[in-house]
Short mmCIF file of C-alpha atoms in Angstrom, two decimals:
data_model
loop_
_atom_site.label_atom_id
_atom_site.label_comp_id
_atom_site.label_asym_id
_atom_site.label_seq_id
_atom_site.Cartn_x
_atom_site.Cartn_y
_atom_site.Cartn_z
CA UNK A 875 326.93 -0.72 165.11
CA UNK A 876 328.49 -2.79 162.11
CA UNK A 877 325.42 -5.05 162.67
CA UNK A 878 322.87 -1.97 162.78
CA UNK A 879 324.44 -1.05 159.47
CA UNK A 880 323.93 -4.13 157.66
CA UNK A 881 321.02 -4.03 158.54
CA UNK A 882 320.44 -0.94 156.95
CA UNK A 883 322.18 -1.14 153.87
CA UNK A 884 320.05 -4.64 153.39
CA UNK A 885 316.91 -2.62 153.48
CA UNK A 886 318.50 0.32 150.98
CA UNK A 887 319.53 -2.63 148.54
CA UNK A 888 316.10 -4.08 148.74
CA UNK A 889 314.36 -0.53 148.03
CA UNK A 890 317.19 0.13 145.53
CA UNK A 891 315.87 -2.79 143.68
CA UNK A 892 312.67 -2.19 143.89
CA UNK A 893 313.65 0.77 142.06
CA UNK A 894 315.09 -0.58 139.39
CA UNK A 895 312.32 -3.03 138.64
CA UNK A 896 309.87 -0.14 139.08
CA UNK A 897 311.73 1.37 136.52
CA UNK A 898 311.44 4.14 138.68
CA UNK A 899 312.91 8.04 137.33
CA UNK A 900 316.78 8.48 137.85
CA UNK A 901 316.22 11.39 140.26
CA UNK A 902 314.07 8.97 142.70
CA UNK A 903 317.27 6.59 142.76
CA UNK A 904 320.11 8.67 142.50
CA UNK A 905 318.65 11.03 145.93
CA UNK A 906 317.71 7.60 147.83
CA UNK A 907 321.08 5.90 146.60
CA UNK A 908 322.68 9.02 147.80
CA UNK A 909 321.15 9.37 151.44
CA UNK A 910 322.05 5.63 152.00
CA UNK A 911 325.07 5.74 150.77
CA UNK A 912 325.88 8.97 152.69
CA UNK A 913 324.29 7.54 156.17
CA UNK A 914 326.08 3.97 155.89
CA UNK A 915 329.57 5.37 154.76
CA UNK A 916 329.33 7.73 157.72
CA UNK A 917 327.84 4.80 159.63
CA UNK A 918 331.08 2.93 159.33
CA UNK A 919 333.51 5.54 160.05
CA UNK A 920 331.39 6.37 163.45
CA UNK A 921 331.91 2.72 164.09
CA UNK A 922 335.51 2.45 163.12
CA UNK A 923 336.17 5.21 166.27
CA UNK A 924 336.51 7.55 163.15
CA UNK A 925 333.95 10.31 163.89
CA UNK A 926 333.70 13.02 161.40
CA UNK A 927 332.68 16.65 163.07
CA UNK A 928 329.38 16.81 163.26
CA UNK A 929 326.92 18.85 162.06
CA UNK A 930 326.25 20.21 165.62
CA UNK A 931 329.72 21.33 165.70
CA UNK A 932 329.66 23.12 162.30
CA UNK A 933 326.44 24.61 163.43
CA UNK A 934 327.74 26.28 166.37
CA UNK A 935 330.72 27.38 164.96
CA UNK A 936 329.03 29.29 162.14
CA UNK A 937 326.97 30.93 165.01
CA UNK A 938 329.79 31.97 167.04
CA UNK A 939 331.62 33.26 164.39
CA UNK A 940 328.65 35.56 162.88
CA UNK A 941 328.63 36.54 166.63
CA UNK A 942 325.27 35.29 167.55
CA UNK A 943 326.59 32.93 170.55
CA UNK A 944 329.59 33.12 172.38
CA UNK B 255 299.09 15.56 147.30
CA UNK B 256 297.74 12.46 148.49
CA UNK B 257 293.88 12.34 149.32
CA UNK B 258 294.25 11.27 153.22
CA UNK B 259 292.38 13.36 155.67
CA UNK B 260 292.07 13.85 159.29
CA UNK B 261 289.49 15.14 161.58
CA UNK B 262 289.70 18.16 164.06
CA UNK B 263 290.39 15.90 167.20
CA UNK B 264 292.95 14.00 165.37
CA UNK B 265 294.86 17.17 164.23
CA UNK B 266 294.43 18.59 167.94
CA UNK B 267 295.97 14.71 169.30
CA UNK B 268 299.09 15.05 167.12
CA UNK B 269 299.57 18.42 167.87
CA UNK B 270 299.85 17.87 171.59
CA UNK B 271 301.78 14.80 171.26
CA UNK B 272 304.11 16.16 168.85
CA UNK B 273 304.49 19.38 171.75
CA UNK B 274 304.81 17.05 174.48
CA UNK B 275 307.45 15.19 172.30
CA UNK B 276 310.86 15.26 173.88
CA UNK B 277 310.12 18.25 176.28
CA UNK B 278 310.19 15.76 179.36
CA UNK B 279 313.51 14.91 178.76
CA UNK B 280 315.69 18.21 177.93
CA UNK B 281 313.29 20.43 179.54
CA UNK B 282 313.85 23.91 178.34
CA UNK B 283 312.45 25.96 181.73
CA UNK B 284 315.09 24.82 183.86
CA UNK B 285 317.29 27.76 183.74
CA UNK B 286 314.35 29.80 185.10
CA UNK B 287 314.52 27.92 188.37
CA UNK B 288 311.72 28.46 190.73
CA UNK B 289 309.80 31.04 188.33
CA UNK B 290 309.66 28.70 185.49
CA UNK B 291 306.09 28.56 185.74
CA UNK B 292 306.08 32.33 184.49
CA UNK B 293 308.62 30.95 181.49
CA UNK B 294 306.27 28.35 180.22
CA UNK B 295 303.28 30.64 180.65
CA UNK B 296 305.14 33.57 178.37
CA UNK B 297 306.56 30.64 176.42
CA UNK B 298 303.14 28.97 175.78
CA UNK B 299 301.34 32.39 174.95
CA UNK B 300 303.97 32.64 172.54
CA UNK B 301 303.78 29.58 171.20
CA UNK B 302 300.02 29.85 170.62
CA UNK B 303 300.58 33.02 168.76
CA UNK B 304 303.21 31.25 166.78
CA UNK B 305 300.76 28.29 166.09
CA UNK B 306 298.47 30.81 165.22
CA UNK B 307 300.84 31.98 162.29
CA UNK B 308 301.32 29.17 161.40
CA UNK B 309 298.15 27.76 160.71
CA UNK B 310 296.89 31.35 158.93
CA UNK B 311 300.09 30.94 156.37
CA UNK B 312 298.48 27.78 155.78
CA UNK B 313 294.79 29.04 155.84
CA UNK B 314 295.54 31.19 153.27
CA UNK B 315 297.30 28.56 150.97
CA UNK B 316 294.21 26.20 150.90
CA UNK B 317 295.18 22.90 149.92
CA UNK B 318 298.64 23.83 149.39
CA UNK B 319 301.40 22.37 151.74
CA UNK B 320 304.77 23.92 152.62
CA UNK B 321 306.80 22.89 149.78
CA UNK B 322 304.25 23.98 147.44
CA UNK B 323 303.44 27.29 149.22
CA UNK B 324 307.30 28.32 149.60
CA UNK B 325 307.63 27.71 145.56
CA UNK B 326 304.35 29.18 145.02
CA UNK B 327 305.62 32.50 146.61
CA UNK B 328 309.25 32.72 146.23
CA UNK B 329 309.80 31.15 143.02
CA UNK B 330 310.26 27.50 142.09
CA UNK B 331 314.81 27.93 142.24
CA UNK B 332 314.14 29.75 146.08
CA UNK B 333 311.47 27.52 146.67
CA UNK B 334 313.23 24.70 145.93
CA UNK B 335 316.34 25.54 148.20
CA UNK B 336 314.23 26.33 150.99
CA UNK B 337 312.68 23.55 151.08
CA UNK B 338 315.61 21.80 151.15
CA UNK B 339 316.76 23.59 154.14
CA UNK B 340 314.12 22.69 155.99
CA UNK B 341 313.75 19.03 154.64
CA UNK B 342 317.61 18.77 156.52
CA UNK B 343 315.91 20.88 159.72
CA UNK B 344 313.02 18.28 159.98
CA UNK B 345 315.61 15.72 159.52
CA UNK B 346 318.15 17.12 162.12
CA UNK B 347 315.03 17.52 164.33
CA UNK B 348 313.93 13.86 163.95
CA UNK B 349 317.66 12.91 165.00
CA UNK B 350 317.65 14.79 167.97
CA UNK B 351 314.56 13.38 169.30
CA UNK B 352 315.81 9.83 168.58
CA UNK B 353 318.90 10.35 170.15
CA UNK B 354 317.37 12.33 172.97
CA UNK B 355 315.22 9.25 173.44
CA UNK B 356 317.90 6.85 172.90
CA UNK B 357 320.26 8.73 175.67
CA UNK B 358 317.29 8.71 178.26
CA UNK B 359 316.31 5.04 177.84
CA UNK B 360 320.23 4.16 177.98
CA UNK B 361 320.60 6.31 181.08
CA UNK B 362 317.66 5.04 183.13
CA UNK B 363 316.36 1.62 182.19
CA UNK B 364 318.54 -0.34 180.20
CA UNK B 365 322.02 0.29 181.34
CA UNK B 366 323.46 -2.40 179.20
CA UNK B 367 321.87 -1.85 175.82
CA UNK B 368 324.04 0.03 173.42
CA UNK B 369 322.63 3.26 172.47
CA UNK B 370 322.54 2.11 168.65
CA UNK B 371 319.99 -1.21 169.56
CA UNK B 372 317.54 1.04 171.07
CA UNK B 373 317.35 4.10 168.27
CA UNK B 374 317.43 1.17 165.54
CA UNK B 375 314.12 -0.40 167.23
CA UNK B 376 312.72 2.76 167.61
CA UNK B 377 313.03 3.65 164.28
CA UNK B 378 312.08 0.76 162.43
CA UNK B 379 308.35 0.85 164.25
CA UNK B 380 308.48 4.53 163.43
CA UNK B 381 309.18 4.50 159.64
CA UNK B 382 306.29 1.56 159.40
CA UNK B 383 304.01 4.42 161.27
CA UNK B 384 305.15 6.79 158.58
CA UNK B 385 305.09 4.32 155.61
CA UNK B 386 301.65 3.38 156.72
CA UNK B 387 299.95 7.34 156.33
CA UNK B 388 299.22 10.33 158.13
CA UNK B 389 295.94 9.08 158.66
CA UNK B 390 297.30 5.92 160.30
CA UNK B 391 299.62 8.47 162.98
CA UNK B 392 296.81 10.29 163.72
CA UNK B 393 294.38 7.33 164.78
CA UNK B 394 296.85 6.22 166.53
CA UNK B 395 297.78 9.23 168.23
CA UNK B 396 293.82 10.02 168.94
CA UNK B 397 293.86 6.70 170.94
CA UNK B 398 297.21 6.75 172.60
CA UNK B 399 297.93 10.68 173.39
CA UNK B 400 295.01 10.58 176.03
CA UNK B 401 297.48 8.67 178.04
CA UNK B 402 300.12 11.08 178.95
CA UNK B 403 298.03 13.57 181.31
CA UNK B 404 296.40 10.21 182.87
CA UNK B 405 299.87 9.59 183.65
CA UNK B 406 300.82 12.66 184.51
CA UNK B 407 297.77 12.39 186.86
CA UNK B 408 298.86 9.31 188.18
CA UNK B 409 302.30 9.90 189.07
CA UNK B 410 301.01 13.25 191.01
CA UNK B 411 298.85 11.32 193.02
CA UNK B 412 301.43 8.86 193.80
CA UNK B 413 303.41 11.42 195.36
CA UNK B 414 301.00 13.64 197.07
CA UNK B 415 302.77 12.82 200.81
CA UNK B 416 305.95 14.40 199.47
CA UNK B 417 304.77 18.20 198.54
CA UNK B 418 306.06 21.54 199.48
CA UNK B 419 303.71 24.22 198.28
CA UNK B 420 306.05 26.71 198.70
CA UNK B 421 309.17 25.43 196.70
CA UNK B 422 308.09 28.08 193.57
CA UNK B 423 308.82 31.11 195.94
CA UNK B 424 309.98 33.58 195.93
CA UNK B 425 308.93 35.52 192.98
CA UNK B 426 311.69 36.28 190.45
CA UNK B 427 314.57 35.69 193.09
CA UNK B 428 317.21 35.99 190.33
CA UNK B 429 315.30 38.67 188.40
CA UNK B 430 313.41 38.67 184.95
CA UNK B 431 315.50 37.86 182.58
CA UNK B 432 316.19 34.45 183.08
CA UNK B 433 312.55 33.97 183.13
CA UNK B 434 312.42 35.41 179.44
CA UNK B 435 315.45 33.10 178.25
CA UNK B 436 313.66 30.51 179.23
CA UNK B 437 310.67 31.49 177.85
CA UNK B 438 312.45 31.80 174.48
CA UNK B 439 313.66 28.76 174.76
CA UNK B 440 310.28 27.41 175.73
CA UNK B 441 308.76 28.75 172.53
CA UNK B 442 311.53 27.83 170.03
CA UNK B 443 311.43 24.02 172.26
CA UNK B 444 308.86 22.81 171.18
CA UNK B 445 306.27 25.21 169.86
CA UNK B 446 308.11 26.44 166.77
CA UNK B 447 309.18 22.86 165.72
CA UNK B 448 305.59 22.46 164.54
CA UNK B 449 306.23 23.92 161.80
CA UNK B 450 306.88 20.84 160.69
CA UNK B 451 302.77 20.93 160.35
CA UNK B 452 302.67 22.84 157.38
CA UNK B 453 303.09 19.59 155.71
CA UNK B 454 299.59 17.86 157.57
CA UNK B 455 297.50 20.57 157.68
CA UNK B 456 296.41 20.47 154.17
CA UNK B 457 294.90 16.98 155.33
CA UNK B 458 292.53 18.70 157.52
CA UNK B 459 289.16 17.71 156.46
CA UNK B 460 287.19 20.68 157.96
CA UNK B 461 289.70 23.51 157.61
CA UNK B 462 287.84 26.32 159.22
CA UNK B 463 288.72 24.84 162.14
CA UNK B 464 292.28 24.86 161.61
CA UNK B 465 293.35 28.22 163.42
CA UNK B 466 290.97 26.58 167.04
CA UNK B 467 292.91 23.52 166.91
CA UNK B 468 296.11 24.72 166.66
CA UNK B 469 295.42 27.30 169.61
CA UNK B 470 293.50 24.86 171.66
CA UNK B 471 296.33 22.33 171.30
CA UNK B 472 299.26 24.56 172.39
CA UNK B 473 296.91 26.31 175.11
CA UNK B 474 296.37 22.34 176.43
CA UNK B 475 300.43 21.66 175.90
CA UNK B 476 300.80 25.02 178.05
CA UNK B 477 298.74 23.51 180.78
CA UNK B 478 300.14 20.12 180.56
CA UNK B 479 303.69 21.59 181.10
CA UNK B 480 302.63 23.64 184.10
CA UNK B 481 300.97 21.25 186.05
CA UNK B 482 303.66 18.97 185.55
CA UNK B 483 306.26 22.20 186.72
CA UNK B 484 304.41 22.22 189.79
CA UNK B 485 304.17 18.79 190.55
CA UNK B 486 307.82 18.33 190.19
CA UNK B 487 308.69 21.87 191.87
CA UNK B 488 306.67 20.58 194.84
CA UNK B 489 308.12 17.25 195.28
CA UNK B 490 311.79 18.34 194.26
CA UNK B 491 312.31 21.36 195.09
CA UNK B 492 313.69 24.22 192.67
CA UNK B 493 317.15 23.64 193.57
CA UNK B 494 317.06 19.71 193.29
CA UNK B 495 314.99 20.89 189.86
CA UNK B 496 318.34 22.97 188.85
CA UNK B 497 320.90 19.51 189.26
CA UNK B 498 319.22 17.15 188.00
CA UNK B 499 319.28 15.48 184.48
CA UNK B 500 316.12 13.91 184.17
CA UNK B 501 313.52 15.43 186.05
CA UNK B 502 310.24 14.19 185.40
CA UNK B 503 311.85 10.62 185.97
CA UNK B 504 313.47 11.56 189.22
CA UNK B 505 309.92 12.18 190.27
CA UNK B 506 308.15 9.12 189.10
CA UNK B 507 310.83 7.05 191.08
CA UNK B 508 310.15 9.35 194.16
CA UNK B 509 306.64 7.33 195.14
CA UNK B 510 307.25 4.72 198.06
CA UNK B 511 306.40 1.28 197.55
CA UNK B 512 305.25 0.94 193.38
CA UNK B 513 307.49 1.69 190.58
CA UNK B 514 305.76 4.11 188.34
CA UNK B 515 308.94 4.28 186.10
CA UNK B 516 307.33 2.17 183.05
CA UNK B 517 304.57 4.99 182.68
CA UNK B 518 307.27 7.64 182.67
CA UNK B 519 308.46 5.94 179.51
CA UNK B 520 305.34 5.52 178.03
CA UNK B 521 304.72 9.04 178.00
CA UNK B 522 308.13 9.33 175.79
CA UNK B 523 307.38 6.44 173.37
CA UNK B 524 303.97 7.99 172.89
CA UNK B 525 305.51 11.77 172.38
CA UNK B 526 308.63 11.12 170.98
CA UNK B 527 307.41 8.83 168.34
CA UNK B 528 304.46 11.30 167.28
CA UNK B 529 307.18 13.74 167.04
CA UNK B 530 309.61 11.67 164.84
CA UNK B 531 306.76 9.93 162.98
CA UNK B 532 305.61 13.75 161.87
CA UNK B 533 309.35 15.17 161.43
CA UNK B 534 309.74 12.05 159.17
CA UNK B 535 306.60 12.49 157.17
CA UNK B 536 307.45 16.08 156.55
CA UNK B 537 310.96 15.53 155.40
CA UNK B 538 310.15 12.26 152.85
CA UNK B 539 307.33 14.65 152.00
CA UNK B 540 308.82 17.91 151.44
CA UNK B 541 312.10 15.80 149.94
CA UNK B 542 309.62 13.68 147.30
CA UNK B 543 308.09 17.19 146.53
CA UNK B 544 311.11 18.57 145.45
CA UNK B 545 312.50 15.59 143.12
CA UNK B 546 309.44 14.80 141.88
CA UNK B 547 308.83 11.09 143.36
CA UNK B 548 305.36 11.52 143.72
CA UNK B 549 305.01 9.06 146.62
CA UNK B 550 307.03 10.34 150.18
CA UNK B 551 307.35 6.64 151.09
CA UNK B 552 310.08 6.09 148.20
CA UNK B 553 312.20 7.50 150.36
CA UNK B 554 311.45 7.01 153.82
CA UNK B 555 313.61 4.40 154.43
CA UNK B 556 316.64 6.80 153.39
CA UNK B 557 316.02 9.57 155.39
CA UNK B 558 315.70 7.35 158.46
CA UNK B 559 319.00 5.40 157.83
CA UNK B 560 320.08 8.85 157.63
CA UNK B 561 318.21 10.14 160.84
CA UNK B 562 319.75 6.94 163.02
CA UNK B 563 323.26 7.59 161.71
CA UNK B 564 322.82 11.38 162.22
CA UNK B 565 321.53 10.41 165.87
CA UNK B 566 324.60 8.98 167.18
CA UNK B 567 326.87 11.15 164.94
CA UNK B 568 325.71 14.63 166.13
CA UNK B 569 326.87 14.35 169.58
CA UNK B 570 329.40 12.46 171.95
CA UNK B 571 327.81 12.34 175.21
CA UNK B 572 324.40 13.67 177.00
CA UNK B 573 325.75 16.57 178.08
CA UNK B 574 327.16 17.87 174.70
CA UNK B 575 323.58 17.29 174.03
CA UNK B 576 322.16 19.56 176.83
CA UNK B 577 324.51 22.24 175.96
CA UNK B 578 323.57 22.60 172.56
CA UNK B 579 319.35 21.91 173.17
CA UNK B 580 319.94 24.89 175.69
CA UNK B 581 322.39 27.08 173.87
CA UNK B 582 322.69 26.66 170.19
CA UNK B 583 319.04 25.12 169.50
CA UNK B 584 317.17 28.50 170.02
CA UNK B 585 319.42 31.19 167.63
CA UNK B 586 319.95 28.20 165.20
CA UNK B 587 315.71 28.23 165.12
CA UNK B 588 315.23 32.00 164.28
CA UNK B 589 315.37 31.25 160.20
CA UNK B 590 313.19 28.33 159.96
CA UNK B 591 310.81 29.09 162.79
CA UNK B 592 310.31 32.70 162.85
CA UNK B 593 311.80 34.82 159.51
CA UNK B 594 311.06 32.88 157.09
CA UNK B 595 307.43 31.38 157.92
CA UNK B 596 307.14 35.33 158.61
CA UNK B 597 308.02 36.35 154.95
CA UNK B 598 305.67 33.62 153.94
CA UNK B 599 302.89 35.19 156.01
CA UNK B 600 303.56 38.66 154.83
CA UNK B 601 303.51 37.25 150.91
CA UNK B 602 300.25 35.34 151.47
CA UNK B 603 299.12 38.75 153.07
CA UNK B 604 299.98 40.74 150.06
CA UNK B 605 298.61 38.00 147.48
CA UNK B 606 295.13 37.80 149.12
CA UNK B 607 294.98 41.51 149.20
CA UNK B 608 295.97 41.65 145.70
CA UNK B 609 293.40 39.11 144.19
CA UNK B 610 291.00 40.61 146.59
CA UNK B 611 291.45 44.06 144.67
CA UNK B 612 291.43 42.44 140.94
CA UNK B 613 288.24 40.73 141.64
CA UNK B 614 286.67 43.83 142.85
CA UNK B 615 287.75 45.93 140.15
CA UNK B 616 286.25 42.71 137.58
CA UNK B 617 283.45 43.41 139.24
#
């Protein structure tokens, strides 16, 4: 996984810079900076045996307790 | 809007891949049993009606997609959240089907590959699909899609010897209503994830025929699923059917003497990766829309990073994943596949009626 995610965050960096040299508007890089950075920070802590609740999880649970699902 | 375009038969290609998608793997009938033939026929005329909807909503948007034609009716703040919603349901979506694909391919063929390799491979090919243009996915959908009934041919044949053309009866053993579940969950699984197509049909190039496509592709879907239903009811039986995980595989592996497994898998790469490739498009779409970017591909390689996390973070094992394809999937649908493409329709209703009265009255 830690592999996967270098991987990853060495295609963000190059698209990051791209960016930059682009001179691309702050909106464009501050949403992409802030999906990669999201994905590989969640990345690690999956790989660390640190597993956030998911969004599956949150999902249900708002459906069960609007009473739509048991 | 970029100015790609695609043809009739490469709309109606992309549709049916995109349907056949993941289906093979969590199959959504299976709670019907033996009468899940009736599910995917209510499902399916369901599904064609929802098609139907949505391809009017976009009809009577011309050359608008969905971003634009949720700000263009509910204003740009509404619009704009919205659109967000769905740019994390297309996203979610996209993860499921990875990891859907990612669980099968772990499960039956390669044992010792860690589940993270094979989504990571997947999804690099896919984002080049989507950084390369709708127009690209489609021609490559109109040449490869043809491939899955041949298979589903093939395999059929293979296993002729082993049929019992009875295993479907009898008729509604355990009563209607888990027909009709499963019919729900038929139409919510797959036919009301393409709404995701609100995003390609403005590429149409001949848009009258946008509403026949759309039909004729989840009519053909329909028919795809039921013959392979019956193929697999006959060989399996509805009770073998019930148990097991992967059923169209369990079937493929069934014919004596060739292996017929590869061509199962094929089927999925073909499906599944239409169906990413277009869940993709829509979000880096609907997502560059939003922000401004101009360009979706900007940020293609985000949302995928995101998607492949998001694929192994959603759930711990396969079955956590069949629970919540079969129990949470359908109610957690209703907003983005039913009310509010329905309010959209109503509104697009109600604006053609009203410029339809102005320009009468003008003239």
């Amino acid at each position: 996984m830690m592999l996967i995610l270098a991987i990853l965050a060495v295609l963000s960096i190059h698209d990051v810079r791209k960016f930059i040299k682009a001179k691309e508007s702050f909106r464009v890089i501050a949403t992409y900076t802030f999906i990669a950075v999201l994905s590989l920070i969640l990345g690690f802590l999956i790989s660390i045996g640190k597993r956030p609740s998911s969004p599956a999880e949150w999902i249900q649970k708002i459906l069960q307790a609007i009473g739509v699902i048991k | 809007m970029e100015k790609e375009k695609i043809s009739s038969l490469q709309l109606f290609m992309l549709m049916t891949g995109f349907l056949f998608g993941s289906t093979l793997i969590i199959n959504p009938i299976t709670s019907a049993k033996n009468d899940g033939w009736l599910a995917i026929i209510i499902g399916g005329i369901g599904g064609t009606l929802l098609l139907r909807m949505y391809a009017t909503i976009s009809a009577l948007n011309p050359f608008k997609n969905f971003a634009e034609i949720l700000k263009s009716h509910l204003g740009k703040v509404l619009g704009n959240v919205l659109a967000l919603l769905y740019v994390w349901y297309f996203t979610h979506l996209a993860s499921l089907v990875l990891r859907n694909f990612g669980s099968f391919m772990t499960t039956t063929a390669y044992l010792y590959t860690p589940l993270e390799v094979i989504i990571v491979i997947f999804a690099i090919i896919i984002v080049y699909a989507v950084n390369s243009g709708i127009e690209v996915v489609s021609r490559v959908s109109k040449i490869l899609v043809p491939v899955i009934p041949v298979i589903a041919v093939l395999i059929s044949i293979g296993i002729v010897t082993v049929h019992d053309f009875t295993a479907f009866l009898p008729l509604l053993e355990n009563g209607i209503q888990p027909v009709i579940k499963a019919a729900y969950a038929f139409l919510t699984f797959p036919f009301g994830e393409t709404i995701a197509f609100l995003m390609i049909f403005p590429h149409l190039n001949r848009r009258e025929n946008l509403r026949r496509v759309s039909a004729l592709s989840a009519l053909s879907a329909t028919g795809l699923f039921l013959f392979i239903f019956f193929r697999d009811i006959t060989a399996l039986g509805s009770h073998f059917i019930y148990q097991a995980t992967y059923v169209p595989h369990i079937t493929s592996v069934l014919i004596p003497g060739i292996n017929l497994e590869p061509l199962f898998d094929i089927n999925l790469l073909i499906g599944g990766g239409i169906k990413i490739a277009i869940c993709l498009y829509a979000a880096s779409t609907m997502l560059a829309d939003i922000i401004g970017a101009g360009d979706y591909r900007k940020l293609t390689t985000a949302l995928l990073t995101f998607c492949v996390v998001l694929s192994i973070w959603i759930y711990e094992n396969i079955f956590e994943m069949f629970n919540w394809a079969e129990n949470v999937w359908p109610y957690y649908s209703i907003p983005f596949q039913f009310a509010i493409p329905l309010i959209l329709l109503l509104l697009s209703l109600k604006n053609k009626n009203k410029a339809n009265t102005t320009e009468s009255a003008e003239q």
